[in-house]
Short mmCIF file of C-alpha atoms in Angstrom, two decimals:
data_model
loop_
_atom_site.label_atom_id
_atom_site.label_comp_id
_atom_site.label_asym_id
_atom_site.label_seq_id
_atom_site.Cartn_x
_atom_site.Cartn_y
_atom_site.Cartn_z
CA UNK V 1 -20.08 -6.43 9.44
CA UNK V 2 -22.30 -4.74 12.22
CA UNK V 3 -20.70 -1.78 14.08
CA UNK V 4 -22.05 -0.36 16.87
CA UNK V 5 -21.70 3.03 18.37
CA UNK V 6 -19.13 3.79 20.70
CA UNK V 7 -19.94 4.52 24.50
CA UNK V 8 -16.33 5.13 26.52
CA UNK V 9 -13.18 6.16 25.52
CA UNK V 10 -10.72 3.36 23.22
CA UNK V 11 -7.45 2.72 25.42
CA UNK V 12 -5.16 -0.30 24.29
CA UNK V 13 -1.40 -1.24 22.81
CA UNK V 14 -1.88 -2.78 19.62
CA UNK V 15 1.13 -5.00 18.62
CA UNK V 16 -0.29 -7.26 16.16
CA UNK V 17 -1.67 -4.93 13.26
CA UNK V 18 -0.84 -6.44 10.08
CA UNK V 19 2.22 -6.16 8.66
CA UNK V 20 3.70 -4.05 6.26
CA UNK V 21 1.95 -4.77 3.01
CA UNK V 22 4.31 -2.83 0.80
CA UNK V 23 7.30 -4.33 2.10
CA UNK V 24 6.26 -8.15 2.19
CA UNK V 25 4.95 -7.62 -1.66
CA UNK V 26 8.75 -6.24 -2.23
CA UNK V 27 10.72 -9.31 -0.21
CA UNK V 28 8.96 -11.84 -1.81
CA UNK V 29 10.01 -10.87 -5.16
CA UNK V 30 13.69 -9.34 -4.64
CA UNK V 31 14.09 -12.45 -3.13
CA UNK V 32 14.33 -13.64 -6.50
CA UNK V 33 17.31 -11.86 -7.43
CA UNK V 34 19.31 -13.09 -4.66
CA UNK V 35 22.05 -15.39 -4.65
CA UNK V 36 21.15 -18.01 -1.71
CA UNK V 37 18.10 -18.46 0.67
CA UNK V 38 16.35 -15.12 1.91
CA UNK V 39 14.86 -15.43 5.29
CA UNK V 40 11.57 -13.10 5.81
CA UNK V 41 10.16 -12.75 9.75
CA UNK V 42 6.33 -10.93 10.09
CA UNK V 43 5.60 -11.74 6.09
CA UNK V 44 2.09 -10.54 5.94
CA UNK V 45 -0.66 -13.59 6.05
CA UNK V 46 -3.50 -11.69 3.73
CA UNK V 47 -4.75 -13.14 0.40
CA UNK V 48 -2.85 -10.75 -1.45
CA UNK V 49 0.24 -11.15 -0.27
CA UNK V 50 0.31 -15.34 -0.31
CA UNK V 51 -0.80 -15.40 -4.22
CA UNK V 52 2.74 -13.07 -4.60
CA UNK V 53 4.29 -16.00 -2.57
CA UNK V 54 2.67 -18.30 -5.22
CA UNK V 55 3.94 -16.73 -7.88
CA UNK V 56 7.55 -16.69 -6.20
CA UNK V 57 6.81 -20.26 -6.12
CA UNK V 58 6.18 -20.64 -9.73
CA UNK V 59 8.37 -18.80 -11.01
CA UNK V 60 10.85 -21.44 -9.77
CA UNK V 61 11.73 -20.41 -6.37
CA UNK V 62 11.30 -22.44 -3.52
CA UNK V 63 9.36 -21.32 -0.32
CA UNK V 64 9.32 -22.92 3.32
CA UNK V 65 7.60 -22.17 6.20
CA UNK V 66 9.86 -22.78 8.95
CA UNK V 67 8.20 -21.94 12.85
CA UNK V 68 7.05 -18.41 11.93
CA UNK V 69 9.16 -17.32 9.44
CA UNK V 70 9.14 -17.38 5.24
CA UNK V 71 12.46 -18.86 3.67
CA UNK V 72 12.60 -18.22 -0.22
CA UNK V 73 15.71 -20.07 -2.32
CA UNK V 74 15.44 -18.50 -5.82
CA UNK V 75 16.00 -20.57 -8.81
CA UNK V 76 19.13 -20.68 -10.94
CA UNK V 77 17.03 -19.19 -13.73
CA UNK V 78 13.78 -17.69 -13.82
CA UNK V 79 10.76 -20.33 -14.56
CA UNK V 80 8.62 -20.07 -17.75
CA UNK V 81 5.44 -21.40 -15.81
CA UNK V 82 2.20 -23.22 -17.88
CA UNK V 83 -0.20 -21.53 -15.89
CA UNK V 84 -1.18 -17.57 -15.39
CA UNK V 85 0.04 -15.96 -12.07
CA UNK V 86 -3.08 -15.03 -10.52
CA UNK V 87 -2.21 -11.65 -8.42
CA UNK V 88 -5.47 -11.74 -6.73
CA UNK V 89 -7.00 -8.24 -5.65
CA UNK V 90 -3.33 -6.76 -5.87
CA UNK V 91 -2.29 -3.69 -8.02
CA UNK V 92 0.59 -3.58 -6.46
CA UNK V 93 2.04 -7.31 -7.20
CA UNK V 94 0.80 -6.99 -10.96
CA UNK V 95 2.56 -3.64 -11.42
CA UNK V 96 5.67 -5.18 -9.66
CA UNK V 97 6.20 -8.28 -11.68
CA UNK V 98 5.55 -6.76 -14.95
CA UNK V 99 8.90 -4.74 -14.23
CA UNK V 100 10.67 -7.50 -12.82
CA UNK V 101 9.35 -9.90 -15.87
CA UNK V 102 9.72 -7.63 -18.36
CA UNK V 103 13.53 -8.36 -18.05
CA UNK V 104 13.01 -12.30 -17.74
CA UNK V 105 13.26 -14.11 -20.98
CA UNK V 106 10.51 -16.02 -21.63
CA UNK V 107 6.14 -15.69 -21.67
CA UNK V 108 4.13 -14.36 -18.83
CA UNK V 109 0.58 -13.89 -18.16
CA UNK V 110 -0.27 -11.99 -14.89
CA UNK V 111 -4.44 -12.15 -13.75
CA UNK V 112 -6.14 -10.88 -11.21
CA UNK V 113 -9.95 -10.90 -9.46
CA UNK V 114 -12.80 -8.85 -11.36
CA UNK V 115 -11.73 -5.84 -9.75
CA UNK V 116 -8.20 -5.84 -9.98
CA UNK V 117 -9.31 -6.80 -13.85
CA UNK V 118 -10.83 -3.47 -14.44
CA UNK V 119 -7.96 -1.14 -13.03
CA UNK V 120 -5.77 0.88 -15.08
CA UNK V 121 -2.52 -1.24 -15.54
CA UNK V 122 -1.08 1.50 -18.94
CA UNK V 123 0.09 3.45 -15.88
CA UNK V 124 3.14 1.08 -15.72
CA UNK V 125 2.53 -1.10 -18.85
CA UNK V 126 3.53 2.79 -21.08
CA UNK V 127 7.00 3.27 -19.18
CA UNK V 128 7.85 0.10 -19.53
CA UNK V 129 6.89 -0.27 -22.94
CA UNK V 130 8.45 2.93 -23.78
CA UNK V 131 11.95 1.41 -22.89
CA UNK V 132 12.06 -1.51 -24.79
CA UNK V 133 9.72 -3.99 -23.21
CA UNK V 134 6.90 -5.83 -24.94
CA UNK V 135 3.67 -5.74 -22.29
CA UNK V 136 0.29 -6.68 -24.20
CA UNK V 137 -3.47 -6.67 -22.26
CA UNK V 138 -7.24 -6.13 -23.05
CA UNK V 139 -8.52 -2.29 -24.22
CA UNK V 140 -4.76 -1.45 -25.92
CA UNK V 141 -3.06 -2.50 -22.66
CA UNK V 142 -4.88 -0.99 -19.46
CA UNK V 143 -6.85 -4.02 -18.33
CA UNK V 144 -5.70 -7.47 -17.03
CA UNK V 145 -5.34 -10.39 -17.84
CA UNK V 146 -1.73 -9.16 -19.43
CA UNK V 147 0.63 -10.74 -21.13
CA UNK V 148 4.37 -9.93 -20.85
CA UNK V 149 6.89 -11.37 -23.43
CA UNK V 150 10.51 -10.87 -21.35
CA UNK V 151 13.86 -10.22 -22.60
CA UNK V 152 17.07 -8.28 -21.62
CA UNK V 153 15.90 -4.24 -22.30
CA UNK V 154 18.99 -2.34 -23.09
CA UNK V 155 19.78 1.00 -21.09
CA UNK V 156 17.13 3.57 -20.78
CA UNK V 157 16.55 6.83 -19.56
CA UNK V 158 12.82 7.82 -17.90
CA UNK V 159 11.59 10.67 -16.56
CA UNK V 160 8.44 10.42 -14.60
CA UNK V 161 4.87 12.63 -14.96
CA UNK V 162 3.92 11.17 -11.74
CA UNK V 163 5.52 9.72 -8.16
CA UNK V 164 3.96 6.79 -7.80
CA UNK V 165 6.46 3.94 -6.03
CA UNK V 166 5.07 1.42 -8.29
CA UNK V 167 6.30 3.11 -11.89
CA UNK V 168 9.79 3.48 -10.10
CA UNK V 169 9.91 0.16 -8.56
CA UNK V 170 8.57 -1.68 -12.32
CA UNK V 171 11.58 0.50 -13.98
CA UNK V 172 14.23 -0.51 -11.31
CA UNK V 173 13.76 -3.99 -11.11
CA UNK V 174 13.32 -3.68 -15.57
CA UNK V 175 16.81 -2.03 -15.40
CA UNK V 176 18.31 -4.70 -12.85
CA UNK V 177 17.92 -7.40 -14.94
CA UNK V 178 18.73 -5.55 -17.94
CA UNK V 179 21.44 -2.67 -18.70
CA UNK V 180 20.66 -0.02 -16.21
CA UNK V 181 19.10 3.33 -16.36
CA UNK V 182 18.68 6.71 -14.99
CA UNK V 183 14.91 7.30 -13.43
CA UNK V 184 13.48 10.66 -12.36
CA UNK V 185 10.27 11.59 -10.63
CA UNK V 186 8.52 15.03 -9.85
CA UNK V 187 8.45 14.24 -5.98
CA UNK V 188 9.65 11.76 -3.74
CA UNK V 189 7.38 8.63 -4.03
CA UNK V 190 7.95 5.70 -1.37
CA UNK V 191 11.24 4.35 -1.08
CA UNK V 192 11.16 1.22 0.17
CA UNK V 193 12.29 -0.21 -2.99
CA UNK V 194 15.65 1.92 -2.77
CA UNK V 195 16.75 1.05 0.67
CA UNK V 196 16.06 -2.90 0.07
CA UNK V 197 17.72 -3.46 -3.02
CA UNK V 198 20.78 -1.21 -1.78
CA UNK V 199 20.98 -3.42 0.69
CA UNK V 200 21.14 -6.62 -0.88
CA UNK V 201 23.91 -4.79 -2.57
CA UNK V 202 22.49 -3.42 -6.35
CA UNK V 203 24.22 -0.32 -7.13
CA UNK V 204 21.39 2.03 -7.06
CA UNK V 205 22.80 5.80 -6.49
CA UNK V 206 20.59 9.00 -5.92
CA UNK V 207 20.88 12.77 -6.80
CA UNK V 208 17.74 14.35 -5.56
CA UNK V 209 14.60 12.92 -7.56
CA UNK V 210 17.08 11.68 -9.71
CA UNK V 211 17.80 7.64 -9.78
CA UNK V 212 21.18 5.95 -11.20
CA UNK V 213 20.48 1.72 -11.16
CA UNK V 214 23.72 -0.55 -12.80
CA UNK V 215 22.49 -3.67 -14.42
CA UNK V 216 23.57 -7.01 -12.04
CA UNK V 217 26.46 -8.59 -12.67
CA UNK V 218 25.69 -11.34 -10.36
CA UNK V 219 22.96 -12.27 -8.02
CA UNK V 220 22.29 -9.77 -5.16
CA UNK V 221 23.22 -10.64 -1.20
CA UNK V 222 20.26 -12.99 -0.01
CA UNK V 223 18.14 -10.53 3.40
CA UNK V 224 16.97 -11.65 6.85
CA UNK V 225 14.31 -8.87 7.06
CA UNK V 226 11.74 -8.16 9.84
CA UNK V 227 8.78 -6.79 8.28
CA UNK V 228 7.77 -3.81 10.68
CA UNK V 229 4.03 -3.62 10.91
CA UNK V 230 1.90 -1.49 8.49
CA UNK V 231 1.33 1.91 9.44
CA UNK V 232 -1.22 2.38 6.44
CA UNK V 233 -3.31 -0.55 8.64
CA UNK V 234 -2.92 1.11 11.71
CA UNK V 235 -3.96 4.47 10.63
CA UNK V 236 -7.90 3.19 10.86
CA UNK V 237 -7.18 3.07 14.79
CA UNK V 238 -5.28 6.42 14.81
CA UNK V 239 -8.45 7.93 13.26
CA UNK V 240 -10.58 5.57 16.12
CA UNK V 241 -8.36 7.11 18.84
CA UNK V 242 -8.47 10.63 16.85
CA UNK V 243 -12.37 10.78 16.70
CA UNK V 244 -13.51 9.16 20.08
CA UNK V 245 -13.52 11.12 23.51
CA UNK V 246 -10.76 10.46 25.98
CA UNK V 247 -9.37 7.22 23.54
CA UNK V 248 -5.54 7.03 24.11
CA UNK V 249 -3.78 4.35 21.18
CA UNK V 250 -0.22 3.11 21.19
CA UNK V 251 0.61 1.46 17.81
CA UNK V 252 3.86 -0.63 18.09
CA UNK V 253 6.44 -1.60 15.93
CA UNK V 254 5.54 0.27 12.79
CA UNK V 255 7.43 1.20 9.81
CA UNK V 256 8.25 4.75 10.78
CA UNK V 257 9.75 5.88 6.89
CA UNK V 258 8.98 9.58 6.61
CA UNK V 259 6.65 8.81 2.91
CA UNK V 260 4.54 6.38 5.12
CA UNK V 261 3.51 8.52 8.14
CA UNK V 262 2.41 11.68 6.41
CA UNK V 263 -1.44 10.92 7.26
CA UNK V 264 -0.54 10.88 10.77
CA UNK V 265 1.47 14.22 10.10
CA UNK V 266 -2.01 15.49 8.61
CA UNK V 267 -3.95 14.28 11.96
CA UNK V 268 -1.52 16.27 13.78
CA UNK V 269 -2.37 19.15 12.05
CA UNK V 270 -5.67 18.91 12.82
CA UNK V 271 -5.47 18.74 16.31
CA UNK V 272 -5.04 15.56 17.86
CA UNK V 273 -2.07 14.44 19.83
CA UNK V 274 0.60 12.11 17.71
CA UNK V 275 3.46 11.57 18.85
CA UNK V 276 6.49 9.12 17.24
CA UNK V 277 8.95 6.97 19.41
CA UNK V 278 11.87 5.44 17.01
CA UNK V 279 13.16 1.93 18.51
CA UNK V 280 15.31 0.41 15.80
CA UNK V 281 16.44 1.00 12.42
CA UNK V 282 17.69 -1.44 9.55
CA UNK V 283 16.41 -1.30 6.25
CA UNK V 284 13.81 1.08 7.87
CA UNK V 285 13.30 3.18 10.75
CA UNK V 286 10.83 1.59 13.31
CA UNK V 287 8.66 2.27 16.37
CA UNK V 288 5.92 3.21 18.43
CA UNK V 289 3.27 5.42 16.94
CA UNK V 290 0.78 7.33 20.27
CA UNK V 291 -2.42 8.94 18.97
CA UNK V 292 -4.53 10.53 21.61
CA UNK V 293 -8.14 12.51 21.52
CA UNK V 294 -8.37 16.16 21.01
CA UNK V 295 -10.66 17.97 18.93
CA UNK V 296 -10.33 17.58 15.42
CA UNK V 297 -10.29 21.01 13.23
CA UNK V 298 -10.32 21.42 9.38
CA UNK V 299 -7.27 21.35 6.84
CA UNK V 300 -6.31 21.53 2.99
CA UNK V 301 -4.17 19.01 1.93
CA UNK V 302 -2.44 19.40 -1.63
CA UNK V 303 1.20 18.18 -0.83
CA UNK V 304 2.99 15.11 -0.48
CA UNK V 305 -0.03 12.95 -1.62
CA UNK V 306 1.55 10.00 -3.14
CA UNK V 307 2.76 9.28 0.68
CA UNK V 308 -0.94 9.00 1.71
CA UNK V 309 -3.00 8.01 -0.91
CA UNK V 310 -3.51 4.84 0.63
CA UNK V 311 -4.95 6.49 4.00
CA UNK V 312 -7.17 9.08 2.07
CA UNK V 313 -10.15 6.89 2.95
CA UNK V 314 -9.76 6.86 6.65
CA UNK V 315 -8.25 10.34 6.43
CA UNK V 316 -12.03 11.34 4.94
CA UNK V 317 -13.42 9.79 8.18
CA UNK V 318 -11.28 12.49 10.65
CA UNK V 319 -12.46 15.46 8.17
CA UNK V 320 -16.08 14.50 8.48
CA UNK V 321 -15.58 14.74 12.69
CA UNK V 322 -14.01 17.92 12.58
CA UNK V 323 -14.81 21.16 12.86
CA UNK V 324 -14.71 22.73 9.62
CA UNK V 325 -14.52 22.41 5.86
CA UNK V 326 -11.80 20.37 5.21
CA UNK V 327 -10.52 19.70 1.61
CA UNK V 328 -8.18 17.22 -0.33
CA UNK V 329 -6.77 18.00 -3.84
CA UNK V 330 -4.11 16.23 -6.20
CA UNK V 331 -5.58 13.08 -5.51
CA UNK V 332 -7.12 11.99 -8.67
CA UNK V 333 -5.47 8.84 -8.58
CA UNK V 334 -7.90 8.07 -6.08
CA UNK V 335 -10.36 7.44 -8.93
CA UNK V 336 -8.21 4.64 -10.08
CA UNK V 337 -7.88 2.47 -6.99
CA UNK V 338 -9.67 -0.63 -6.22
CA UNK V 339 -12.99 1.83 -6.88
CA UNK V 340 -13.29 5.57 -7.58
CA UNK V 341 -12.49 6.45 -4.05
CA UNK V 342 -13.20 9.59 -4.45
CA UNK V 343 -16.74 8.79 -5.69
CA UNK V 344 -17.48 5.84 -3.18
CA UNK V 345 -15.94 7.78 -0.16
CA UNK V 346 -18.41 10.79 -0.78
CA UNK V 347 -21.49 8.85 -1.62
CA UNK V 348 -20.97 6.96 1.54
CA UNK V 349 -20.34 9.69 3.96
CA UNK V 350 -23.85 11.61 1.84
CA UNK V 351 -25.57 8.34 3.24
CA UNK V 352 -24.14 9.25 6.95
CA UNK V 353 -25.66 12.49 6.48
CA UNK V 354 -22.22 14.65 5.93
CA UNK V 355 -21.69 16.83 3.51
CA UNK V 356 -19.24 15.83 0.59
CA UNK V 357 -18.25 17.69 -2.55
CA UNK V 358 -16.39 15.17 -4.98
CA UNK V 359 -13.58 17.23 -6.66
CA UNK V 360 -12.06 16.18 -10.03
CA UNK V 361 -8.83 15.47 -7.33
CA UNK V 362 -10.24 15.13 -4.15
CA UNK V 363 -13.19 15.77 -2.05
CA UNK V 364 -14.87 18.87 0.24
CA UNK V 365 -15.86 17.38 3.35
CA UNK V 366 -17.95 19.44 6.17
CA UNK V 367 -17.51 18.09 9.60
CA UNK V 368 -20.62 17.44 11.46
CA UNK V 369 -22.53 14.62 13.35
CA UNK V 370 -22.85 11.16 11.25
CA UNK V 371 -26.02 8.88 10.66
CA UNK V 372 -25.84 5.56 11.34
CA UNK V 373 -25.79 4.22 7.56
CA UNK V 374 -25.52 0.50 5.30
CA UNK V 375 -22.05 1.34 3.54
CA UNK V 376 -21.71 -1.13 0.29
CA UNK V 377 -17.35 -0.84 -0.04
CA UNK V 378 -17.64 -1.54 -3.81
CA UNK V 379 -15.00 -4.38 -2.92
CA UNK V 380 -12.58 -2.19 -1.38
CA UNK V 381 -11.11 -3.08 1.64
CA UNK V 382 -9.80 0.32 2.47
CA UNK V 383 -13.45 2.08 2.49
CA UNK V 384 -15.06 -1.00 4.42
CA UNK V 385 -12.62 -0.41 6.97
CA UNK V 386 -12.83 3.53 7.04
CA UNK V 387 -16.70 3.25 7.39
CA UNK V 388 -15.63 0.87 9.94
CA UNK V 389 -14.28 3.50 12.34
CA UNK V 390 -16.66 5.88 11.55
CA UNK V 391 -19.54 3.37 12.95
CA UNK V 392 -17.37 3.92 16.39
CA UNK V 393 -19.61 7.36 16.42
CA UNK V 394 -22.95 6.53 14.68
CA UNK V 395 -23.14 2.82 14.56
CA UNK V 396 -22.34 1.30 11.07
CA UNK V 397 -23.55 -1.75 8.76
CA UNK V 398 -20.62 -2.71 6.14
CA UNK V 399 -21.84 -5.05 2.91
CA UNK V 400 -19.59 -7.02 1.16
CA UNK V 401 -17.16 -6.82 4.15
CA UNK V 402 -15.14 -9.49 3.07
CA UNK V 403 -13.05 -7.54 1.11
CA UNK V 404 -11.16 -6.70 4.22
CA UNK V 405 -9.24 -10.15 4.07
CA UNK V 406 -7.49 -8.86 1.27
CA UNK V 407 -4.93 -6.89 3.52
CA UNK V 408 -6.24 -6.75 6.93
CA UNK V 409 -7.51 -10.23 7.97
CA UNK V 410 -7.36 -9.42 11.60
CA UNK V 411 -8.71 -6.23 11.45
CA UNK V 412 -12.54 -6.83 13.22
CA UNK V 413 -10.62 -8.84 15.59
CA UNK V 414 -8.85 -5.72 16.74
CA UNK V 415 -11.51 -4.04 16.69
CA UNK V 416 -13.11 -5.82 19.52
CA UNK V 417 -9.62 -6.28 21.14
CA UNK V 418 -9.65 -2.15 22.06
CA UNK V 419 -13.36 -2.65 23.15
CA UNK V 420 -15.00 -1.46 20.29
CA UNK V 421 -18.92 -3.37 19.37
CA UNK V 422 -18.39 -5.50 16.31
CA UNK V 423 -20.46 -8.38 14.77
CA UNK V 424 -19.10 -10.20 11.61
#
């Protein structure tokens, strides 16, 4: 992907950036624990998200495609399948069904691409084995493919090191399907997980950080969910709006949850113009997201980091065009993404000619006028897209751009929509 330099300010509505990534993972498989036919409206249509609608499949459920929308009947019982379940590029899925499996009787193996087969998976696979469930992989557990032998774990209690959404969702759906538990984390991690299931009607109750889930006694209520688009996605235009002169943005229907919009909260800090207009809520608050031009100034950012680890990428692009040394910290689990993002984000931003410290948690980043550079995303989809925007400025080349499909398959074609140069 070819990017070239920006010449006049970005001014556009975008209404159709992908949708919520998170959230579609999560339908598709608490569909499975519902009594009758789920009905799912804006499922995201990126390879990661169809192989967890594979997997729904063979686990036993069945899954239509009726004029737009995703219809999933779950099976009486939970499929033994002859075959692996091949979770793509997706951390996310993997760490999700080895909760929810981990309570199914019968023999699992999860696999994934050769990236996704090199990241840490002990991060979930511990907890879970620490309550009762057996959860086997390559190098003593932390490496896919794994291999999950599932039966009914009795009650446990867990309290978190970390707040990460995934660990809390794997325990949940572990505790679901087997004799409850009590869950605590150090800080709020995303919620989505919560507000779903206590919707369908689990009895999930909450004391501060601390978690109360009551095994099922019967199937949960079936969900007709809109998925509201993702405002992870969108945040690459925010930072395009953010960075280029006189650019005015209006992202629409996104997920507005308070542990999803803190990047934006960060590039208000710094000096542009957000501004949030709520439309709807059901499961979720929803709405317009407005990100206008101003002139960006340096931060620190040590709090609230599990709500935007996901954006730190892009978030690296607005620190390198602002004024200032801006720093991240408590971020190591950067390191441990698709690729040390912490690493890759630095070297890449070294080849654009700004200065970059890597931390042990974070980064240093100077502001100051980029290069135009050949970025090589080290198969993440996040950094090809961050370099991405910060091409809009300097002009860009992105290797290896394919990666992008992964979560964002419309994302060049955007891209051109707001009048930006792009060649695939």
């Amino acid at each position: 992907m070819r990017i070239f330099a920006q010449a006049s300010p970005l001014r556009a509505e975008i209404s159709n950036i992908a949708a919520d990534k998170s959230i579609s993972h999560r339908a598709a498989i608490f569909s499975l624990l519902a009594e009758e036919t789920s009905k799912i409206s804006n499922y995201l249509a990126a390879e990661d998200t169809l192989n967890t609608l594979k997997i729904v499949e063979l686990l036993g459920a069945s899954v239509q495609r009726v004029e737009g929308e995703i219809l999933i009947t779950p099976p009486e019982i939970i499929k033994e399948p002859n075959v692996p379940l091949d979770c793509g590029n997706s951390g996310t899925a993997m760490r999700l069904f080895m909760g929810f499996l981990a309570g199914c009787e019968g023999f699992f193996v999860l696999c994934g691409d050769r990236y996704l087969s090199e990241r840490p998976m002990r991060r979930v696979a511990d907890p879970l084995c620490k309550v009762g469930a057996k959860i086997y992989g390559r190098a003593g557990g932390e490496k896919a493919p794994i291999a999950v032998l599932g039966q009914k774990l009795g009650y446990f209690e867990y309290a978190s090191k970390i707040a990460s959404a995934q660990v809390k969702t794997a325990l949940i759906l572990a505790a679901l399907r087997g004799s409850g538990c009590k869950f605590s984390e150090p800080e709020l991690s995303r919620d989505h997980s919560e507000r779903m299931l206590k919707a369908m009607g689990a009895q999930i109750s909450q004391n501060g950080l601390e978690i109360e889930v009551a095994p099922l006694s019967s199937p949960l209520k079936p969900f007709e969910i809109f998925i509201p688009n993702d405002p992870s996605s969108a945040f690459f235009f925010a930072v395009a709006a953010a960075i280029t002169p006189g650019s005015c943005i209006v992202l629409k229907n996104m997920l507005l949850n308070k542990t999803r919009i803190e990047a934006y909260e960060i590039l208000k800090r710094m000096g542009a113009e957000v501004k949030f207009h709520k439309t709807s809520e059901i499961y979720e608050q929803i709405g317009d997201i407005e990100v206008a031009y101003a002139p960006l100034h340096a931060v620190e950012v040590s709090e609230n980091i599990s709500w935007l680890i996901d954006e730190a990428p892009a978030l690296a692009i607005a620190f390198a065009c602002a004024q200032g040394s801006s720093v991240l910290r408590n971020a190591a689990e950067l390191r441990v993404k698709e690729c040390d993002r912490i690493k890759v984000t630095c070297e890449g931003l070294r080849a654009c000619g700004i200065k970059a410290r890597e931390l042990q948690d974070g980064w240093q980043i100077e502001g100051g006028e980029a290069n135009a550079a050949i970025i090589t995303p080290c198969g993440d989809h996040r950094i090809a897209m961050s370099f991405a925007i910060l091409g809009l400025r300097s002009g860009m080349i992105i290797e290896d751009s394919d990666c992008i499909a992964t979560s964002f398959p419309n994302f060049a074609a955007i891209l051109r929509q707001i009048g930006a140069g792009v060649e695939d």
